[in-house]
Amino acid sequence: MARNIGADGRTVYRAVIVKTYADGRTYTAHEGPYTEPGPARARVTFWVNRMTAYGDGRSATGHVEQAHTVWAPVGEQVDPLAAARAQAYRGAADALDASETLRDLTDDHMSDVHAAANELRRLADEIHLATTTAEESDQ
């Protein structure tokens, strides 16, 4: 199934489902990627319920895995840590913006804090450009 997965520099999730058939055979399936963990969890639940519903000894278990994406054109060298570094900068910027401790600073100082957060985001985009979905850009 095709989906629009930009997710550059962000965490993606997949469902790992281990199906056990009545004769004891097992099969591991991977579904995703998803941009949120919820849909991956839902797929695990779906398969657990579906396999149990057969009532003939079939079962399924599963878990959700996460990864940080580094998309690049085929043939280009990819820095596997670029997404993680960029995400660390973005996380630090978000922490600065959300800090309750910093809210007590004067307006002049708060503008400096927000400027620092924006600089961290700029540096993150230099390392690994973030893309936004249509929903994110509407917010």
Short mmCIF file of N, CA and C in Angstrom, two decimals:
data_model
loop_
_atom_site.label_atom_id
_atom_site.label_comp_id
_atom_site.label_asym_id
_atom_site.label_seq_id
_atom_site.Cartn_x
_atom_site.Cartn_y
_atom_site.Cartn_z
N MET A 1 0.85 -1.16 0.00
CA MET A 1 0.00 0.00 0.00
C MET A 1 0.90 1.24 0.00
N ALA A 2 0.71 2.10 -0.95
CA ALA A 2 1.50 3.33 -1.02
C ALA A 2 0.96 4.35 -0.03
N ARG A 3 1.87 5.09 0.58
CA ARG A 3 1.47 6.19 1.46
C ARG A 3 2.48 7.31 1.32
N ASN A 4 2.10 8.46 1.78
CA ASN A 4 2.99 9.61 1.74
C ASN A 4 3.79 9.66 3.04
N ILE A 5 5.03 9.18 2.99
CA ILE A 5 5.89 9.17 4.17
C ILE A 5 7.05 10.10 3.89
N GLY A 6 6.94 11.35 4.30
CA GLY A 6 8.05 12.29 4.23
C GLY A 6 9.01 11.94 5.35
N ALA A 7 8.62 12.27 6.57
CA ALA A 7 9.30 11.88 7.81
C ALA A 7 10.80 12.12 7.82
N ASP A 8 11.30 13.06 7.04
CA ASP A 8 12.74 13.30 7.05
C ASP A 8 13.17 13.82 8.41
N GLY A 9 14.18 13.18 8.96
CA GLY A 9 14.73 13.61 10.23
C GLY A 9 13.82 13.33 11.40
N ARG A 10 12.82 12.55 11.19
CA ARG A 10 11.87 12.26 12.26
C ARG A 10 11.82 10.76 12.49
N THR A 11 11.23 10.40 13.60
CA THR A 11 11.09 9.00 13.93
C THR A 11 9.96 8.38 13.12
N VAL A 12 10.19 7.19 12.59
CA VAL A 12 9.14 6.40 11.95
C VAL A 12 8.99 5.10 12.74
N TYR A 13 7.83 4.49 12.60
CA TYR A 13 7.50 3.30 13.39
C TYR A 13 7.02 2.20 12.47
N ARG A 14 7.24 0.95 12.90
CA ARG A 14 6.69 -0.18 12.17
C ARG A 14 6.21 -1.22 13.17
N ALA A 15 5.25 -2.01 12.72
CA ALA A 15 4.75 -3.12 13.52
C ALA A 15 5.53 -4.37 13.12
N VAL A 16 6.00 -5.10 14.10
CA VAL A 16 6.64 -6.40 13.87
C VAL A 16 5.69 -7.44 14.45
N ILE A 17 5.14 -8.28 13.58
CA ILE A 17 4.13 -9.24 13.99
C ILE A 17 4.66 -10.65 13.76
N VAL A 18 4.63 -11.47 14.80
CA VAL A 18 5.03 -12.87 14.70
C VAL A 18 3.76 -13.70 14.76
N LYS A 19 3.45 -14.33 13.62
CA LYS A 19 2.24 -15.17 13.52
C LYS A 19 2.65 -16.62 13.73
N THR A 20 1.89 -17.33 14.55
CA THR A 20 2.12 -18.76 14.77
C THR A 20 0.88 -19.49 14.28
N TYR A 21 1.11 -20.44 13.36
CA TYR A 21 0.00 -21.18 12.76
C TYR A 21 -0.29 -22.43 13.58
N ALA A 22 -1.44 -23.05 13.33
CA ALA A 22 -1.89 -24.21 14.10
C ALA A 22 -0.88 -25.35 14.08
N ASP A 23 -0.13 -25.48 12.98
CA ASP A 23 0.86 -26.56 12.89
C ASP A 23 2.21 -26.19 13.51
N GLY A 24 2.29 -25.00 14.13
CA GLY A 24 3.52 -24.58 14.81
C GLY A 24 4.46 -23.71 13.98
N ARG A 25 4.19 -23.61 12.68
CA ARG A 25 5.03 -22.73 11.85
C ARG A 25 4.88 -21.29 12.31
N THR A 26 5.97 -20.53 12.19
CA THR A 26 5.90 -19.10 12.52
C THR A 26 6.32 -18.28 11.31
N TYR A 27 5.80 -17.09 11.26
CA TYR A 27 6.13 -16.15 10.19
C TYR A 27 6.19 -14.76 10.80
N THR A 28 7.26 -14.03 10.51
CA THR A 28 7.39 -12.66 11.00
C THR A 28 7.09 -11.69 9.87
N ALA A 29 6.17 -10.79 10.13
CA ALA A 29 5.79 -9.77 9.14
C ALA A 29 6.11 -8.39 9.71
N HIS A 30 6.41 -7.47 8.81
CA HIS A 30 6.69 -6.07 9.19
C HIS A 30 5.72 -5.19 8.43
N GLU A 31 5.02 -4.32 9.14
CA GLU A 31 4.08 -3.40 8.50
C GLU A 31 4.43 -1.97 8.87
N GLY A 32 4.42 -1.10 7.88
CA GLY A 32 4.76 0.30 8.09
C GLY A 32 5.63 0.75 6.93
N PRO A 33 6.26 1.87 7.01
CA PRO A 33 6.43 2.70 8.20
C PRO A 33 5.25 3.64 8.41
N TYR A 34 5.10 4.04 9.66
CA TYR A 34 4.08 5.00 10.07
C TYR A 34 4.79 6.18 10.74
N THR A 35 4.19 7.35 10.68
CA THR A 35 4.81 8.53 11.29
C THR A 35 4.46 8.68 12.76
N GLU A 36 3.58 7.83 13.26
CA GLU A 36 3.19 7.82 14.68
C GLU A 36 3.18 6.36 15.14
N PRO A 37 3.40 6.10 16.43
CA PRO A 37 3.39 4.71 16.90
C PRO A 37 2.00 4.10 16.96
N GLY A 38 0.95 4.92 17.09
CA GLY A 38 -0.41 4.40 17.23
C GLY A 38 -0.85 3.46 16.12
N PRO A 39 -0.69 3.83 14.85
CA PRO A 39 -1.09 2.92 13.78
C PRO A 39 -0.32 1.60 13.79
N ALA A 40 0.94 1.64 14.18
CA ALA A 40 1.72 0.40 14.27
C ALA A 40 1.17 -0.48 15.39
N ARG A 41 0.85 0.13 16.54
CA ARG A 41 0.24 -0.63 17.65
C ARG A 41 -1.09 -1.24 17.20
N ALA A 42 -1.86 -0.47 16.45
CA ALA A 42 -3.16 -0.96 15.97
C ALA A 42 -2.99 -2.18 15.08
N ARG A 43 -1.95 -2.20 14.27
CA ARG A 43 -1.72 -3.37 13.40
C ARG A 43 -1.36 -4.60 14.22
N VAL A 44 -0.58 -4.42 15.28
CA VAL A 44 -0.27 -5.55 16.17
C VAL A 44 -1.57 -6.08 16.77
N THR A 45 -2.39 -5.19 17.29
CA THR A 45 -3.67 -5.59 17.89
C THR A 45 -4.56 -6.30 16.87
N PHE A 46 -4.62 -5.76 15.66
CA PHE A 46 -5.43 -6.37 14.60
C PHE A 46 -5.01 -7.82 14.39
N TRP A 47 -3.71 -8.07 14.25
CA TRP A 47 -3.24 -9.43 13.96
C TRP A 47 -3.40 -10.36 15.15
N VAL A 48 -3.21 -9.86 16.36
CA VAL A 48 -3.45 -10.70 17.55
C VAL A 48 -4.91 -11.14 17.56
N ASN A 49 -5.83 -10.21 17.35
CA ASN A 49 -7.26 -10.54 17.35
C ASN A 49 -7.65 -11.44 16.19
N ARG A 50 -7.13 -11.15 15.01
CA ARG A 50 -7.50 -11.94 13.83
C ARG A 50 -7.04 -13.38 13.95
N MET A 51 -5.79 -13.57 14.37
CA MET A 51 -5.27 -14.94 14.46
C MET A 51 -6.01 -15.73 15.55
N THR A 52 -6.35 -15.08 16.65
CA THR A 52 -7.08 -15.74 17.73
C THR A 52 -8.50 -16.11 17.29
N ALA A 53 -9.11 -15.27 16.46
CA ALA A 53 -10.49 -15.47 16.02
C ALA A 53 -10.67 -16.76 15.21
N TYR A 54 -9.61 -17.27 14.59
CA TYR A 54 -9.74 -18.51 13.83
C TYR A 54 -10.12 -19.67 14.75
N GLY A 55 -9.70 -19.62 16.01
CA GLY A 55 -10.09 -20.64 16.97
C GLY A 55 -9.46 -22.01 16.76
N ASP A 56 -8.40 -22.07 15.97
CA ASP A 56 -7.78 -23.37 15.70
C ASP A 56 -6.34 -23.45 16.21
N GLY A 57 -6.00 -22.60 17.17
CA GLY A 57 -4.65 -22.63 17.73
C GLY A 57 -3.71 -21.60 17.13
N ARG A 58 -4.17 -20.85 16.15
CA ARG A 58 -3.32 -19.79 15.61
C ARG A 58 -3.19 -18.67 16.64
N SER A 59 -2.05 -17.99 16.59
CA SER A 59 -1.86 -16.86 17.50
C SER A 59 -0.90 -15.87 16.86
N ALA A 60 -0.82 -14.72 17.47
CA ALA A 60 0.12 -13.70 17.01
C ALA A 60 0.58 -12.89 18.20
N THR A 61 1.80 -12.44 18.12
CA THR A 61 2.35 -11.48 19.09
C THR A 61 3.04 -10.41 18.26
N GLY A 62 3.39 -9.34 18.90
CA GLY A 62 4.08 -8.31 18.15
C GLY A 62 4.54 -7.18 19.03
N HIS A 63 5.30 -6.30 18.41
CA HIS A 63 5.78 -5.11 19.09
C HIS A 63 5.99 -4.02 18.05
N VAL A 64 6.27 -2.82 18.53
CA VAL A 64 6.50 -1.67 17.65
C VAL A 64 7.98 -1.31 17.72
N GLU A 65 8.57 -1.07 16.56
CA GLU A 65 9.96 -0.61 16.48
C GLU A 65 9.99 0.80 15.92
N GLN A 66 11.08 1.52 16.24
CA GLN A 66 11.24 2.88 15.73
C GLN A 66 12.58 3.01 15.01
N ALA A 67 12.63 3.96 14.10
CA ALA A 67 13.87 4.26 13.38
C ALA A 67 13.88 5.74 13.04
N HIS A 68 15.05 6.26 12.80
CA HIS A 68 15.19 7.64 12.34
C HIS A 68 15.58 7.58 10.87
N THR A 69 14.83 8.28 10.05
CA THR A 69 15.01 8.16 8.61
C THR A 69 16.12 9.07 8.09
N VAL A 70 16.81 8.57 7.10
CA VAL A 70 17.80 9.35 6.35
C VAL A 70 17.55 9.01 4.88
N TRP A 71 16.70 9.80 4.24
CA TRP A 71 16.38 9.58 2.83
C TRP A 71 17.43 10.25 1.97
N ALA A 72 17.84 9.58 0.93
CA ALA A 72 18.80 10.14 -0.03
C ALA A 72 18.59 9.46 -1.37
N PRO A 73 18.92 10.16 -2.45
CA PRO A 73 18.83 9.52 -3.76
C PRO A 73 19.72 8.28 -3.82
N VAL A 74 19.25 7.27 -4.52
CA VAL A 74 20.03 6.04 -4.67
C VAL A 74 21.38 6.38 -5.28
N GLY A 75 22.42 5.82 -4.71
CA GLY A 75 23.78 6.07 -5.19
C GLY A 75 24.53 7.11 -4.40
N GLU A 76 23.83 7.93 -3.62
CA GLU A 76 24.50 8.93 -2.79
C GLU A 76 24.92 8.31 -1.47
N GLN A 77 26.02 8.81 -0.92
CA GLN A 77 26.46 8.38 0.40
C GLN A 77 25.51 8.97 1.44
N VAL A 78 25.15 8.19 2.43
CA VAL A 78 24.24 8.63 3.48
C VAL A 78 24.97 8.62 4.81
N ASP A 79 24.85 9.72 5.55
CA ASP A 79 25.38 9.78 6.91
C ASP A 79 24.31 9.20 7.82
N PRO A 80 24.52 8.00 8.38
CA PRO A 80 23.47 7.37 9.17
C PRO A 80 23.13 8.11 10.46
N LEU A 81 24.01 8.99 10.91
CA LEU A 81 23.75 9.73 12.14
C LEU A 81 23.14 11.11 11.90
N ALA A 82 23.03 11.51 10.64
CA ALA A 82 22.54 12.85 10.32
C ALA A 82 21.15 13.10 10.91
N ALA A 83 20.25 12.17 10.73
CA ALA A 83 18.89 12.36 11.23
C ALA A 83 18.87 12.47 12.75
N ALA A 84 19.67 11.65 13.42
CA ALA A 84 19.70 11.69 14.89
C ALA A 84 20.28 13.02 15.38
N ARG A 85 21.34 13.51 14.73
CA ARG A 85 21.92 14.80 15.13
C ARG A 85 20.92 15.92 14.91
N ALA A 86 20.29 15.92 13.75
CA ALA A 86 19.31 16.96 13.44
C ALA A 86 18.14 16.90 14.42
N GLN A 87 17.70 15.69 14.75
CA GLN A 87 16.58 15.56 15.69
C GLN A 87 16.99 16.04 17.08
N ALA A 88 18.24 15.84 17.46
CA ALA A 88 18.71 16.33 18.76
C ALA A 88 18.65 17.86 18.80
N TYR A 89 19.07 18.52 17.73
CA TYR A 89 18.97 19.98 17.66
C TYR A 89 17.51 20.43 17.75
N ARG A 90 16.63 19.74 16.99
CA ARG A 90 15.22 20.12 17.01
C ARG A 90 14.61 19.91 18.40
N GLY A 91 15.00 18.82 19.04
CA GLY A 91 14.52 18.56 20.39
C GLY A 91 14.97 19.62 21.37
N ALA A 92 16.24 20.04 21.25
CA ALA A 92 16.76 21.10 22.12
C ALA A 92 16.01 22.41 21.87
N ALA A 93 15.74 22.71 20.61
CA ALA A 93 15.00 23.93 20.27
C ALA A 93 13.60 23.89 20.86
N ASP A 94 12.93 22.75 20.74
CA ASP A 94 11.58 22.62 21.30
C ASP A 94 11.62 22.75 22.83
N ALA A 95 12.66 22.20 23.45
CA ALA A 95 12.79 22.30 24.91
C ALA A 95 12.98 23.76 25.33
N LEU A 96 13.78 24.51 24.57
CA LEU A 96 13.95 25.93 24.88
C LEU A 96 12.62 26.67 24.78
N ASP A 97 11.88 26.40 23.72
CA ASP A 97 10.59 27.08 23.53
C ASP A 97 9.59 26.73 24.63
N ALA A 98 9.65 25.53 25.16
CA ALA A 98 8.66 25.06 26.11
C ALA A 98 9.08 25.19 27.57
N SER A 99 10.30 25.64 27.83
CA SER A 99 10.82 25.67 29.19
C SER A 99 10.03 26.60 30.10
N GLU A 100 9.50 26.06 31.18
CA GLU A 100 8.78 26.86 32.17
C GLU A 100 9.75 27.77 32.93
N THR A 101 10.96 27.29 33.18
CA THR A 101 11.97 28.06 33.91
C THR A 101 12.31 29.34 33.16
N LEU A 102 12.41 29.25 31.83
CA LEU A 102 12.80 30.41 31.03
C LEU A 102 11.68 31.43 30.88
N ARG A 103 10.45 31.04 31.16
CA ARG A 103 9.32 31.96 30.99
C ARG A 103 9.41 33.16 31.93
N ASP A 104 10.19 33.06 33.00
CA ASP A 104 10.33 34.17 33.94
C ASP A 104 11.32 35.23 33.47
N LEU A 105 12.00 34.99 32.36
CA LEU A 105 12.95 35.97 31.84
C LEU A 105 12.21 37.17 31.26
N THR A 106 12.92 38.27 31.12
CA THR A 106 12.31 39.46 30.52
C THR A 106 12.06 39.21 29.04
N ASP A 107 11.23 40.06 28.44
CA ASP A 107 10.92 39.92 27.02
C ASP A 107 12.17 39.95 26.16
N ASP A 108 13.13 40.83 26.50
CA ASP A 108 14.37 40.90 25.73
C ASP A 108 15.11 39.57 25.76
N HIS A 109 15.18 38.99 26.95
CA HIS A 109 15.88 37.71 27.07
C HIS A 109 15.10 36.58 26.40
N MET A 110 13.78 36.62 26.48
CA MET A 110 12.98 35.59 25.83
C MET A 110 13.15 35.63 24.32
N SER A 111 13.27 36.83 23.76
CA SER A 111 13.50 36.90 22.31
C SER A 111 14.84 36.28 21.96
N ASP A 112 15.84 36.42 22.86
CA ASP A 112 17.13 35.77 22.64
C ASP A 112 16.99 34.25 22.70
N VAL A 113 16.19 33.77 23.64
CA VAL A 113 15.97 32.32 23.77
C VAL A 113 15.30 31.78 22.50
N HIS A 114 14.27 32.49 22.02
CA HIS A 114 13.59 32.05 20.80
C HIS A 114 14.52 32.13 19.59
N ALA A 115 15.38 33.14 19.56
CA ALA A 115 16.35 33.24 18.47
C ALA A 115 17.31 32.05 18.52
N ALA A 116 17.73 31.66 19.72
CA ALA A 116 18.62 30.50 19.86
C ALA A 116 17.91 29.23 19.40
N ALA A 117 16.64 29.09 19.75
CA ALA A 117 15.87 27.92 19.32
C ALA A 117 15.76 27.88 17.80
N ASN A 118 15.50 29.03 17.19
CA ASN A 118 15.41 29.08 15.73
C ASN A 118 16.75 28.77 15.07
N GLU A 119 17.85 29.21 15.70
CA GLU A 119 19.18 28.90 15.18
C GLU A 119 19.44 27.39 15.24
N LEU A 120 19.02 26.74 16.31
CA LEU A 120 19.18 25.29 16.41
C LEU A 120 18.39 24.59 15.30
N ARG A 121 17.19 25.07 15.02
CA ARG A 121 16.39 24.48 13.93
C ARG A 121 17.06 24.71 12.58
N ARG A 122 17.65 25.90 12.39
CA ARG A 122 18.35 26.18 11.14
C ARG A 122 19.53 25.22 10.98
N LEU A 123 20.30 25.03 12.05
CA LEU A 123 21.43 24.10 12.01
C LEU A 123 20.95 22.67 11.72
N ALA A 124 19.84 22.30 12.33
CA ALA A 124 19.29 20.96 12.08
C ALA A 124 18.93 20.79 10.61
N ASP A 125 18.32 21.82 10.01
CA ASP A 125 17.96 21.73 8.60
C ASP A 125 19.19 21.69 7.69
N GLU A 126 20.29 22.32 8.11
CA GLU A 126 21.53 22.22 7.33
C GLU A 126 22.06 20.79 7.34
N ILE A 127 21.94 20.14 8.49
CA ILE A 127 22.41 18.76 8.61
C ILE A 127 21.49 17.80 7.88
N HIS A 128 20.20 17.96 8.11
CA HIS A 128 19.22 17.01 7.58
C HIS A 128 17.89 17.73 7.48
N LEU A 129 17.54 18.15 6.27
CA LEU A 129 16.37 18.98 6.04
C LEU A 129 15.10 18.28 6.51
N ALA A 130 14.33 18.97 7.31
CA ALA A 130 13.06 18.43 7.78
C ALA A 130 11.99 18.75 6.75
N THR A 131 11.09 17.82 6.58
CA THR A 131 9.93 18.09 5.74
C THR A 131 8.71 18.07 6.63
N THR A 132 7.70 18.79 6.23
CA THR A 132 6.46 18.81 7.01
C THR A 132 5.35 18.24 6.16
N THR A 133 4.39 17.65 6.83
CA THR A 133 3.22 17.16 6.12
C THR A 133 2.25 18.31 5.95
N ALA A 134 1.24 18.13 5.15
CA ALA A 134 0.23 19.17 4.95
C ALA A 134 -0.44 19.52 6.27
N GLU A 135 -0.68 18.50 7.13
CA GLU A 135 -1.32 18.77 8.41
C GLU A 135 -0.43 19.63 9.29
N GLU A 136 0.89 19.34 9.32
CA GLU A 136 1.80 20.12 10.16
C GLU A 136 1.89 21.56 9.70
N SER A 137 1.91 21.79 8.40
CA SER A 137 2.05 23.15 7.91
C SER A 137 0.77 23.96 8.12
N ASP A 138 -0.38 23.27 8.33
CA ASP A 138 -1.63 23.96 8.62
C ASP A 138 -1.71 24.41 10.07
N GLN A 139 -0.87 23.85 10.94
CA GLN A 139 -0.95 24.18 12.37
C GLN A 139 -0.22 25.45 12.70
#
